[in-house]
């Protein structure tokens, strides 16, 4: 049981480039989330999804896009990367049923924009 | 909106007890959670309080007072491996039901 898997673990981008951070979970969780964590700070919610085909904005959605075509996958797209998007990105999931208050996190993707 | 306040750093010695406080302001409230994060790692769930009172899980306990918008995490018999950052998080209620908001974290340093 892999839990929440994120790829890539590390990436360096140039300003203006685009990329997609991948997230997949094998726990059949309904809810999935993308957070970013700047050094020494807490987690800020970027986007979340309550099920396939349904997404909504969090606290800091500007510069990002998401899609949820399947229950398992929730990719995060960065368009026109900027230095302000240098951060560690965490994908998380939880179940609408049991454990609804427990977020399971992936290992994170460390992104640097130069 | 939501805001959570935690001390930025706490230091304690091995074997001691430490309390990490969290105060929150929220437009809706469904529960308070605590997460642990070691340097370079992912946050992992520790505990959750939906109702007032104390929840105990081994060496860790968590307390909530909804009337005071306040909670704390209590760590007993501190071990070196407890050195990590600890985050409180609130789950938004009603319109924000599925959103979890995090504090800035408290870095716990455990010394021998």
Tab-separated table of N, CA, C and O in Angstrom, chain A residues 37-87:
chain	number	residue	atom	x	y	z
A	37	UNK	N	4.641	24.805	1.126
A	37	UNK	CA	5.272	25.152	2.397
A	37	UNK	C	6.563	25.899	2.111
A	37	UNK	O	7.516	25.331	1.592
A	38	UNK	N	6.580	27.169	2.467
A	38	UNK	CA	7.785	27.969	2.332
A	38	UNK	C	8.673	27.741	3.557
A	38	UNK	O	8.177	27.341	4.620
A	39	UNK	N	9.981	27.995	3.459
A	39	UNK	CA	10.910	27.682	4.556
A	39	UNK	C	10.471	28.268	5.892
A	39	UNK	O	10.177	29.460	5.998
A	40	UNK	N	10.415	27.419	6.915
A	40	UNK	CA	10.072	27.868	8.259
A	40	UNK	C	8.621	28.266	8.438
A	40	UNK	O	8.278	28.890	9.452
A	41	UNK	N	7.781	27.926	7.488
A	41	UNK	CA	6.390	28.366	7.545
A	41	UNK	C	5.455	27.157	7.596
A	41	UNK	O	5.875	26.010	7.443
A	42	UNK	N	4.181	27.463	7.777
A	42	UNK	CA	3.169	26.422	7.741
A	42	UNK	C	2.750	26.106	6.324
A	42	UNK	O	3.360	26.571	5.357
A	43	UNK	N	1.730	25.306	6.193
A	43	UNK	CA	1.240	24.892	4.890
A	43	UNK	C	0.089	25.792	4.447
A	43	UNK	O	-0.827	26.066	5.223
A	44	UNK	N	0.163	26.204	3.193
A	44	UNK	CA	-0.895	27.017	2.611
A	44	UNK	C	-1.623	26.204	1.551
A	44	UNK	O	-0.993	25.604	0.673
A	45	UNK	N	-2.944	26.202	1.603
A	45	UNK	CA	-3.750	25.408	0.683
A	45	UNK	C	-3.833	26.082	-0.672
A	45	UNK	O	-4.234	27.246	-0.776
A	46	UNK	N	-3.462	25.347	-1.725
A	46	UNK	CA	-3.486	25.894	-3.079
A	46	UNK	C	-4.819	25.558	-3.759
A	46	UNK	O	-5.548	26.438	-4.194
A	47	UNK	N	-5.109	24.280	-3.873
A	47	UNK	CA	-6.342	23.772	-4.464
A	47	UNK	C	-6.749	22.499	-3.730
A	47	UNK	O	-5.919	21.822	-3.124
A	48	UNK	N	-8.022	22.177	-3.841
A	48	UNK	CA	-8.473	20.906	-3.311
A	48	UNK	C	-9.571	20.344	-4.207
A	48	UNK	O	-10.112	21.040	-5.073
A	49	UNK	N	-9.867	19.050	-3.984
A	49	UNK	CA	-10.867	18.365	-4.793
A	49	UNK	C	-11.658	17.416	-3.892
A	49	UNK	O	-11.070	16.710	-3.068
A	50	UNK	N	-12.976	17.400	-4.077
A	50	UNK	CA	-13.821	16.516	-3.265
A	50	UNK	C	-14.206	15.256	-4.023
A	50	UNK	O	-14.914	14.397	-3.493
A	51	UNK	N	-13.748	15.138	-5.264
A	51	UNK	CA	-14.020	13.937	-6.044
A	51	UNK	C	-13.677	14.190	-7.499
A	51	UNK	O	-13.392	15.320	-7.903
A	52	UNK	N	-13.708	13.121	-8.299
A	52	UNK	CA	-13.379	13.248	-9.720
A	52	UNK	C	-14.273	14.296	-10.380
A	52	UNK	O	-15.489	14.296	-10.192
A	53	UNK	N	-13.635	15.191	-11.121
A	53	UNK	CA	-14.353	16.230	-11.842
A	53	UNK	C	-14.677	17.474	-11.058
A	53	UNK	O	-15.226	18.446	-11.605
A	54	UNK	N	-14.327	17.496	-9.752
A	54	UNK	CA	-14.675	18.637	-8.883
A	54	UNK	C	-13.419	19.180	-8.215
A	54	UNK	O	-12.729	18.450	-7.494
A	55	UNK	N	-13.124	20.458	-8.486
A	55	UNK	CA	-11.982	21.100	-7.831
A	55	UNK	C	-12.401	22.479	-7.344
A	55	UNK	O	-13.381	23.053	-7.833
A	56	UNK	N	-11.640	23.006	-6.402
A	56	UNK	CA	-11.948	24.342	-5.883
A	56	UNK	C	-10.670	24.993	-5.379
A	56	UNK	O	-9.690	24.307	-5.051
A	57	UNK	N	-10.689	26.337	-5.336
A	57	UNK	CA	-9.512	27.085	-4.930
A	57	UNK	C	-9.340	27.077	-3.421
A	57	UNK	O	-10.312	27.060	-2.662
A	58	UNK	N	-8.068	27.137	-3.009
A	58	UNK	CA	-7.735	27.297	-1.613
A	58	UNK	C	-7.321	28.724	-1.325
A	58	UNK	O	-7.862	29.676	-1.883
A	59	UNK	N	-6.319	28.892	-0.453
A	59	UNK	CA	-5.879	30.224	-0.021
A	59	UNK	C	-4.986	30.916	-1.052
A	59	UNK	O	-5.006	32.140	-1.179
A	60	UNK	N	-4.161	30.145	-1.783
A	60	UNK	CA	-3.154	30.738	-2.668
A	60	UNK	C	-3.174	30.088	-4.046
A	60	UNK	O	-2.192	29.486	-4.486
A	61	UNK	N	-4.273	30.199	-4.817
A	61	UNK	CA	-4.380	29.481	-6.092
A	61	UNK	C	-3.701	30.149	-7.283
A	61	UNK	O	-3.498	29.495	-8.320
A	62	UNK	N	-3.343	31.435	-7.175
A	62	UNK	CA	-2.841	32.153	-8.349
A	62	UNK	C	-1.535	31.557	-8.866
A	62	UNK	O	-0.597	31.330	-8.115
A	63	UNK	N	-1.506	31.320	-10.193
A	63	UNK	CA	-0.316	30.757	-10.816
A	63	UNK	C	-0.354	29.242	-10.943
A	63	UNK	O	0.599	28.646	-11.451
A	64	UNK	N	-1.437	28.645	-10.483
A	64	UNK	CA	-1.558	27.189	-10.494
A	64	UNK	C	-2.886	26.754	-11.113
A	64	UNK	O	-3.847	27.503	-11.110
A	65	UNK	N	-2.883	25.528	-11.631
A	65	UNK	CA	-4.122	24.908	-12.083
A	65	UNK	C	-4.118	23.441	-11.694
A	65	UNK	O	-3.052	22.829	-11.564
A	66	UNK	N	-5.305	22.879	-11.532
A	66	UNK	CA	-5.429	21.465	-11.191
A	66	UNK	C	-6.519	20.830	-12.039
A	66	UNK	O	-7.332	21.512	-12.663
A	67	UNK	N	-6.500	19.506	-12.045
A	67	UNK	CA	-7.572	18.720	-12.658
A	67	UNK	C	-7.736	17.456	-11.838
A	67	UNK	O	-6.814	17.029	-11.135
A	68	UNK	N	-8.896	16.845	-11.927
A	68	UNK	CA	-9.151	15.579	-11.206
A	68	UNK	C	-10.025	14.708	-12.111
A	68	UNK	O	-11.235	14.682	-12.015
A	69	UNK	N	-9.358	13.994	-13.007
A	69	UNK	CA	-10.098	13.156	-13.957
A	69	UNK	C	-10.403	11.787	-13.372
A	69	UNK	O	-11.328	11.102	-13.826
A	70	UNK	N	-9.622	11.353	-12.389
A	70	UNK	CA	-9.861	10.064	-11.731
A	70	UNK	C	-9.808	10.265	-10.215
A	70	UNK	O	-9.309	11.281	-9.733
A	71	UNK	N	-10.297	9.284	-9.466
A	71	UNK	CA	-10.208	9.343	-8.005
A	71	UNK	C	-8.758	9.340	-7.543
A	71	UNK	O	-8.405	9.983	-6.570
A	72	UNK	N	-7.887	8.624	-8.281
A	72	UNK	CA	-6.518	8.406	-7.828
A	72	UNK	C	-5.584	9.590	-8.053
A	72	UNK	O	-4.637	9.788	-7.305
A	73	UNK	N	-5.799	10.363	-9.134
A	73	UNK	CA	-4.792	11.323	-9.571
A	73	UNK	C	-5.245	12.769	-9.404
A	73	UNK	O	-6.390	13.109	-9.726
A	74	UNK	N	-4.310	13.619	-8.986
A	74	UNK	CA	-4.619	15.037	-8.775
A	74	UNK	C	-3.371	15.859	-9.117
A	74	UNK	O	-2.644	16.325	-8.237
A	75	UNK	N	-3.097	16.069	-10.403
A	75	UNK	CA	-1.893	16.801	-10.801
A	75	UNK	C	-2.030	18.302	-10.596
A	75	UNK	O	-3.121	18.861	-10.725
A	76	UNK	N	-0.906	18.946	-10.279
A	76	UNK	CA	-0.839	20.395	-10.090
A	76	UNK	C	0.019	20.982	-11.203
A	76	UNK	O	1.170	20.593	-11.374
A	77	UNK	N	-0.543	21.923	-11.946
A	77	UNK	CA	0.143	22.523	-13.085
A	77	UNK	C	0.622	23.916	-12.711
A	77	UNK	O	-0.161	24.727	-12.188
A	78	UNK	N	1.887	24.201	-12.952
A	78	UNK	CA	2.445	25.543	-12.794
A	78	UNK	C	2.670	26.132	-14.181
A	78	UNK	O	3.387	25.555	-14.997
A	79	UNK	N	2.029	27.237	-14.443
A	79	UNK	CA	2.197	27.928	-15.711
A	79	UNK	C	3.079	29.153	-15.479
A	79	UNK	O	2.880	29.875	-14.515
A	80	UNK	N	4.042	29.383	-16.373
A	80	UNK	CA	4.882	30.578	-16.291
A	80	UNK	C	5.502	30.720	-14.899
A	80	UNK	O	5.192	31.633	-14.141
A	81	UNK	N	6.375	29.771	-14.566
A	81	UNK	CA	6.959	29.725	-13.234
A	81	UNK	C	7.644	31.032	-12.857
A	81	UNK	O	8.318	31.682	-13.693
A	82	UNK	N	7.491	31.406	-11.580
A	82	UNK	CA	8.091	32.625	-11.033
A	82	UNK	C	8.899	32.263	-9.783
A	82	UNK	O	8.592	31.256	-9.120
A	83	UNK	N	9.916	33.060	-9.427
A	83	UNK	CA	10.712	32.766	-8.227
A	83	UNK	C	9.865	32.629	-6.967
A	83	UNK	O	10.226	31.877	-6.060
A	84	UNK	N	8.727	33.329	-6.913
A	84	UNK	CA	7.845	33.252	-5.740
A	84	UNK	C	7.219	31.868	-5.583
A	84	UNK	O	6.658	31.556	-4.522
A	85	UNK	N	7.313	31.042	-6.614
A	85	UNK	CA	6.770	29.689	-6.527
A	85	UNK	C	7.816	28.676	-6.050
A	85	UNK	O	7.513	27.479	-5.959
A	86	UNK	N	8.996	29.140	-5.738
A	86	UNK	CA	9.996	28.275	-5.101
A	86	UNK	C	9.470	27.859	-3.733
A	86	UNK	O	9.187	28.707	-2.884
A	87	UNK	N	9.309	26.559	-3.530
A	87	UNK	CA	8.665	26.068	-2.318
A	87	UNK	C	8.727	24.543	-2.302
A	87	UNK	O	9.198	23.920	-3.259
